[in-house]
Amino acid sequence: MNDAHPEEVGRRRSFWRDALRRYAANRAALAATLVLALLVGACLLVPVLSPYDPYDVDFEAANRGVSSEHPLGTDQFGRDLLTRTALGGRASMTIAAAATAVILLLGLVYGAVAGFAGGRLDEAMMRLLDGLFAVPRLPAMIVILVLVGLGGGMLTLIFALSILSWMTTARLVRGQIASLREHDFIRAAEAVGARSGEVIVRHMVPNTLGVLVVAVLLEMPAIILGEAFLSLLGLGLNAPEATWGNIAQDGFHSARPFVMVVPSAAIALFAVGVNFVADGVHDALDPRRGRARARRRVPRLDRIARAGV
């Protein structure tokens, strides 16, 4: 049963409706959303609709160029590059989504506990976080993959990519929770006897959703690029499993630049699209930021008008 005051519920609904309206008015964010939807749809549908087996080796068809039969050509094993790239996109996005979920969970729990507890516990947790920030991510990921074992598969890769990437999210959540503690509705909930866990889950976490969404969206490109870099070093999923990273690795070792360009372009498209979406979400959830951008554009338009253009 939801005992929230009707006026509070109405304000929340109005806020999210207004945020959706502001997002819909952001053309760059909408275009990026469409591009990402097409990219995800292609990764899901192309392997299903393609007549080619992405794992079938045919050396007679190896290293073919672009043609009507193979829109992106074939790799050094004769496998259709379009089908492999779409299948690799599935794996790369799955790894990114799973690693981001781990980052979200760890960052949310750690940041919420630190921000709500305050005092010495908060200070100790933040100092520990500062120490973890000093650990270089790439060498740490390589060490984790070597110690856990390169044959661990997708779960090992997700663990390596996420275990040192949640600190920024934790810091953002901690700041938001610490700020919310001073609000009247939190004090009112505590005054009527609400437990600490209930206050965090029912009142604080929902009010940090905007920060969390932006933080998660900004982490996804870094995860995709991290997986690609590890695969290029030979630390990604083992062949013949396809990811955008190990397809680029195949192109690097076979000295075929085009095979590297295709997955690299997909990675770049995904990363840029997600960044535009994150920017649009940030503007939608923070109207003051959107208005500030609009004010910065106005003087330029005035100068153009005065110039008679």
Short mmCIF file of N, CA and C in Angstrom, two decimals, residues 169-246:
data_model
loop_
_atom_site.label_atom_id
_atom_site.label_comp_id
_atom_site.label_asym_id
_atom_site.label_seq_id
_atom_site.Cartn_x
_atom_site.Cartn_y
_atom_site.Cartn_z
N THR A 169 29.86 6.44 -9.47
CA THR A 169 28.44 6.33 -9.14
C THR A 169 28.21 6.41 -7.64
N ALA A 170 29.06 5.74 -6.85
CA ALA A 170 28.94 5.79 -5.39
C ALA A 170 29.09 7.20 -4.88
N ARG A 171 30.04 7.95 -5.42
CA ARG A 171 30.26 9.32 -4.96
C ARG A 171 29.06 10.21 -5.30
N LEU A 172 28.50 10.03 -6.51
CA LEU A 172 27.33 10.81 -6.90
C LEU A 172 26.13 10.50 -6.01
N VAL A 173 25.90 9.22 -5.75
CA VAL A 173 24.78 8.83 -4.90
C VAL A 173 24.97 9.34 -3.48
N ARG A 174 26.19 9.24 -2.98
CA ARG A 174 26.46 9.72 -1.62
C ARG A 174 26.16 11.21 -1.49
N GLY A 175 26.58 12.00 -2.48
CA GLY A 175 26.31 13.43 -2.43
C GLY A 175 24.83 13.74 -2.47
N GLN A 176 24.09 13.00 -3.31
CA GLN A 176 22.65 13.22 -3.42
C GLN A 176 21.93 12.83 -2.13
N ILE A 177 22.31 11.68 -1.56
CA ILE A 177 21.67 11.21 -0.32
C ILE A 177 21.98 12.17 0.83
N ALA A 178 23.23 12.62 0.93
CA ALA A 178 23.60 13.55 1.99
C ALA A 178 22.82 14.85 1.88
N SER A 179 22.55 15.29 0.66
CA SER A 179 21.76 16.50 0.46
C SER A 179 20.29 16.28 0.85
N LEU A 180 19.76 15.12 0.50
CA LEU A 180 18.35 14.82 0.79
C LEU A 180 18.09 14.69 2.29
N ARG A 181 19.11 14.32 3.05
CA ARG A 181 18.91 14.15 4.49
C ARG A 181 18.44 15.44 5.16
N GLU A 182 18.74 16.58 4.57
CA GLU A 182 18.38 17.86 5.17
C GLU A 182 16.99 18.33 4.77
N HIS A 183 16.30 17.57 3.90
CA HIS A 183 14.97 17.99 3.46
C HIS A 183 13.92 17.67 4.53
N ASP A 184 12.86 18.46 4.50
CA ASP A 184 11.81 18.32 5.52
C ASP A 184 11.08 16.99 5.42
N PHE A 185 10.86 16.47 4.20
CA PHE A 185 10.08 15.24 4.08
C PHE A 185 10.86 14.03 4.64
N ILE A 186 12.20 14.10 4.61
CA ILE A 186 13.00 13.03 5.22
C ILE A 186 12.89 13.12 6.74
N ARG A 187 13.00 14.33 7.27
CA ARG A 187 12.87 14.50 8.71
C ARG A 187 11.47 14.11 9.19
N ALA A 188 10.46 14.39 8.37
CA ALA A 188 9.10 14.01 8.74
C ALA A 188 8.95 12.50 8.78
N ALA A 189 9.53 11.81 7.80
CA ALA A 189 9.46 10.35 7.78
C ALA A 189 10.15 9.74 8.99
N GLU A 190 11.30 10.30 9.37
CA GLU A 190 12.00 9.82 10.55
C GLU A 190 11.21 10.13 11.82
N ALA A 191 10.52 11.27 11.83
CA ALA A 191 9.77 11.67 13.02
C ALA A 191 8.58 10.75 13.30
N VAL A 192 7.99 10.18 12.25
CA VAL A 192 6.84 9.29 12.44
C VAL A 192 7.28 7.85 12.67
N GLY A 193 8.59 7.61 12.79
CA GLY A 193 9.07 6.29 13.17
C GLY A 193 9.52 5.41 12.04
N ALA A 194 9.72 5.96 10.83
CA ALA A 194 10.19 5.14 9.71
C ALA A 194 11.62 4.66 9.97
N ARG A 195 11.89 3.40 9.66
CA ARG A 195 13.22 2.85 9.85
C ARG A 195 14.19 3.40 8.79
N SER A 196 15.46 3.31 9.13
CA SER A 196 16.48 3.86 8.22
C SER A 196 16.40 3.23 6.83
N GLY A 197 16.27 1.88 6.78
CA GLY A 197 16.19 1.21 5.49
C GLY A 197 14.98 1.65 4.70
N GLU A 198 13.85 1.86 5.39
CA GLU A 198 12.63 2.29 4.71
C GLU A 198 12.79 3.70 4.17
N VAL A 199 13.43 4.58 4.95
CA VAL A 199 13.65 5.96 4.49
C VAL A 199 14.52 5.97 3.24
N ILE A 200 15.57 5.15 3.24
CA ILE A 200 16.47 5.10 2.08
C ILE A 200 15.75 4.57 0.85
N VAL A 201 15.05 3.43 1.01
CA VAL A 201 14.46 2.75 -0.15
C VAL A 201 13.25 3.51 -0.69
N ARG A 202 12.39 4.02 0.20
CA ARG A 202 11.13 4.60 -0.24
C ARG A 202 11.20 6.09 -0.53
N HIS A 203 12.14 6.78 0.08
CA HIS A 203 12.17 8.23 -0.07
C HIS A 203 13.44 8.74 -0.74
N MET A 204 14.59 8.17 -0.39
CA MET A 204 15.84 8.72 -0.91
C MET A 204 16.20 8.17 -2.29
N VAL A 205 16.16 6.86 -2.43
CA VAL A 205 16.57 6.26 -3.70
C VAL A 205 15.73 6.77 -4.87
N PRO A 206 14.37 6.84 -4.77
CA PRO A 206 13.61 7.38 -5.90
C PRO A 206 14.01 8.80 -6.28
N ASN A 207 14.47 9.58 -5.31
CA ASN A 207 14.86 10.96 -5.61
C ASN A 207 16.29 11.06 -6.15
N THR A 208 16.99 9.94 -6.25
CA THR A 208 18.32 9.93 -6.86
C THR A 208 18.30 9.29 -8.25
N LEU A 209 17.11 8.95 -8.74
CA LEU A 209 17.02 8.24 -10.03
C LEU A 209 17.62 9.05 -11.17
N GLY A 210 17.40 10.36 -11.17
CA GLY A 210 17.96 11.17 -12.24
C GLY A 210 19.47 11.09 -12.29
N VAL A 211 20.11 11.22 -11.14
CA VAL A 211 21.57 11.12 -11.06
C VAL A 211 22.03 9.73 -11.49
N LEU A 212 21.31 8.70 -11.04
CA LEU A 212 21.71 7.32 -11.36
C LEU A 212 21.60 7.04 -12.85
N VAL A 213 20.51 7.50 -13.47
CA VAL A 213 20.33 7.25 -14.91
C VAL A 213 21.46 7.87 -15.71
N VAL A 214 21.79 9.11 -15.40
CA VAL A 214 22.87 9.79 -16.13
C VAL A 214 24.21 9.09 -15.88
N ALA A 215 24.47 8.72 -14.62
CA ALA A 215 25.74 8.05 -14.29
C ALA A 215 25.86 6.72 -15.03
N VAL A 216 24.77 5.96 -15.07
CA VAL A 216 24.79 4.66 -15.75
C VAL A 216 25.02 4.83 -17.25
N LEU A 217 24.32 5.79 -17.85
CA LEU A 217 24.48 6.01 -19.28
C LEU A 217 25.91 6.45 -19.63
N LEU A 218 26.52 7.23 -18.75
CA LEU A 218 27.89 7.67 -19.02
C LEU A 218 28.92 6.56 -18.81
N GLU A 219 28.57 5.54 -18.03
CA GLU A 219 29.49 4.42 -17.81
C GLU A 219 29.49 3.43 -18.98
N MET A 220 28.37 3.33 -19.69
CA MET A 220 28.26 2.30 -20.73
C MET A 220 29.29 2.44 -21.85
N PRO A 221 29.52 3.66 -22.40
CA PRO A 221 30.57 3.76 -23.42
C PRO A 221 31.94 3.34 -22.92
N ALA A 222 32.25 3.68 -21.66
CA ALA A 222 33.55 3.29 -21.10
C ALA A 222 33.67 1.78 -21.01
N ILE A 223 32.57 1.10 -20.67
CA ILE A 223 32.58 -0.36 -20.59
C ILE A 223 32.78 -0.97 -21.97
N ILE A 224 32.07 -0.45 -22.96
CA ILE A 224 32.21 -0.95 -24.34
C ILE A 224 33.65 -0.77 -24.83
N LEU A 225 34.21 0.42 -24.59
CA LEU A 225 35.59 0.68 -25.02
C LEU A 225 36.57 -0.18 -24.23
N GLY A 226 36.30 -0.40 -22.93
CA GLY A 226 37.17 -1.26 -22.13
C GLY A 226 37.19 -2.69 -22.64
N GLU A 227 36.01 -3.20 -22.99
CA GLU A 227 35.95 -4.57 -23.54
C GLU A 227 36.70 -4.66 -24.86
N ALA A 228 36.53 -3.63 -25.70
CA ALA A 228 37.21 -3.65 -27.00
C ALA A 228 38.73 -3.62 -26.82
N PHE A 229 39.20 -2.80 -25.89
CA PHE A 229 40.65 -2.70 -25.67
C PHE A 229 41.21 -4.00 -25.11
N LEU A 230 40.50 -4.61 -24.17
CA LEU A 230 40.96 -5.89 -23.61
C LEU A 230 40.97 -6.97 -24.69
N SER A 231 39.96 -6.96 -25.56
CA SER A 231 39.93 -7.94 -26.66
C SER A 231 41.07 -7.71 -27.62
N LEU A 232 41.41 -6.45 -27.87
CA LEU A 232 42.52 -6.15 -28.77
C LEU A 232 43.84 -6.66 -28.20
N LEU A 233 43.92 -6.73 -26.86
CA LEU A 233 45.11 -7.28 -26.20
C LEU A 233 45.06 -8.79 -26.10
N GLY A 234 43.97 -9.40 -26.58
CA GLY A 234 43.83 -10.85 -26.49
C GLY A 234 43.28 -11.33 -25.17
N LEU A 235 42.64 -10.43 -24.39
CA LEU A 235 42.12 -10.78 -23.08
C LEU A 235 40.60 -10.85 -23.03
N GLY A 236 39.97 -10.78 -24.20
CA GLY A 236 38.51 -10.81 -24.24
C GLY A 236 37.99 -12.23 -24.34
N LEU A 237 36.77 -12.37 -24.89
CA LEU A 237 36.19 -13.69 -25.06
C LEU A 237 37.00 -14.50 -26.05
N ASN A 238 37.08 -15.79 -25.82
CA ASN A 238 37.86 -16.67 -26.68
C ASN A 238 37.13 -16.94 -27.99
N ALA A 239 37.90 -17.09 -29.08
CA ALA A 239 37.34 -17.47 -30.38
C ALA A 239 36.66 -18.84 -30.26
N PRO A 240 35.61 -19.06 -31.05
CA PRO A 240 35.05 -18.20 -32.11
C PRO A 240 33.97 -17.25 -31.64
N GLU A 241 33.82 -17.03 -30.33
CA GLU A 241 32.83 -16.07 -29.84
C GLU A 241 33.13 -14.69 -30.41
N ALA A 242 32.06 -13.98 -30.76
CA ALA A 242 32.23 -12.68 -31.42
C ALA A 242 31.83 -11.55 -30.48
N THR A 243 32.69 -10.56 -30.36
CA THR A 243 32.35 -9.25 -29.80
C THR A 243 32.94 -8.22 -30.74
N TRP A 244 32.52 -6.99 -30.59
CA TRP A 244 33.11 -5.95 -31.43
C TRP A 244 34.61 -5.87 -31.22
N GLY A 245 35.05 -6.11 -30.00
CA GLY A 245 36.47 -6.03 -29.71
C GLY A 245 37.28 -7.12 -30.38
N ASN A 246 36.84 -8.39 -30.28
CA ASN A 246 37.67 -9.43 -30.88
C ASN A 246 37.52 -9.51 -32.39
#
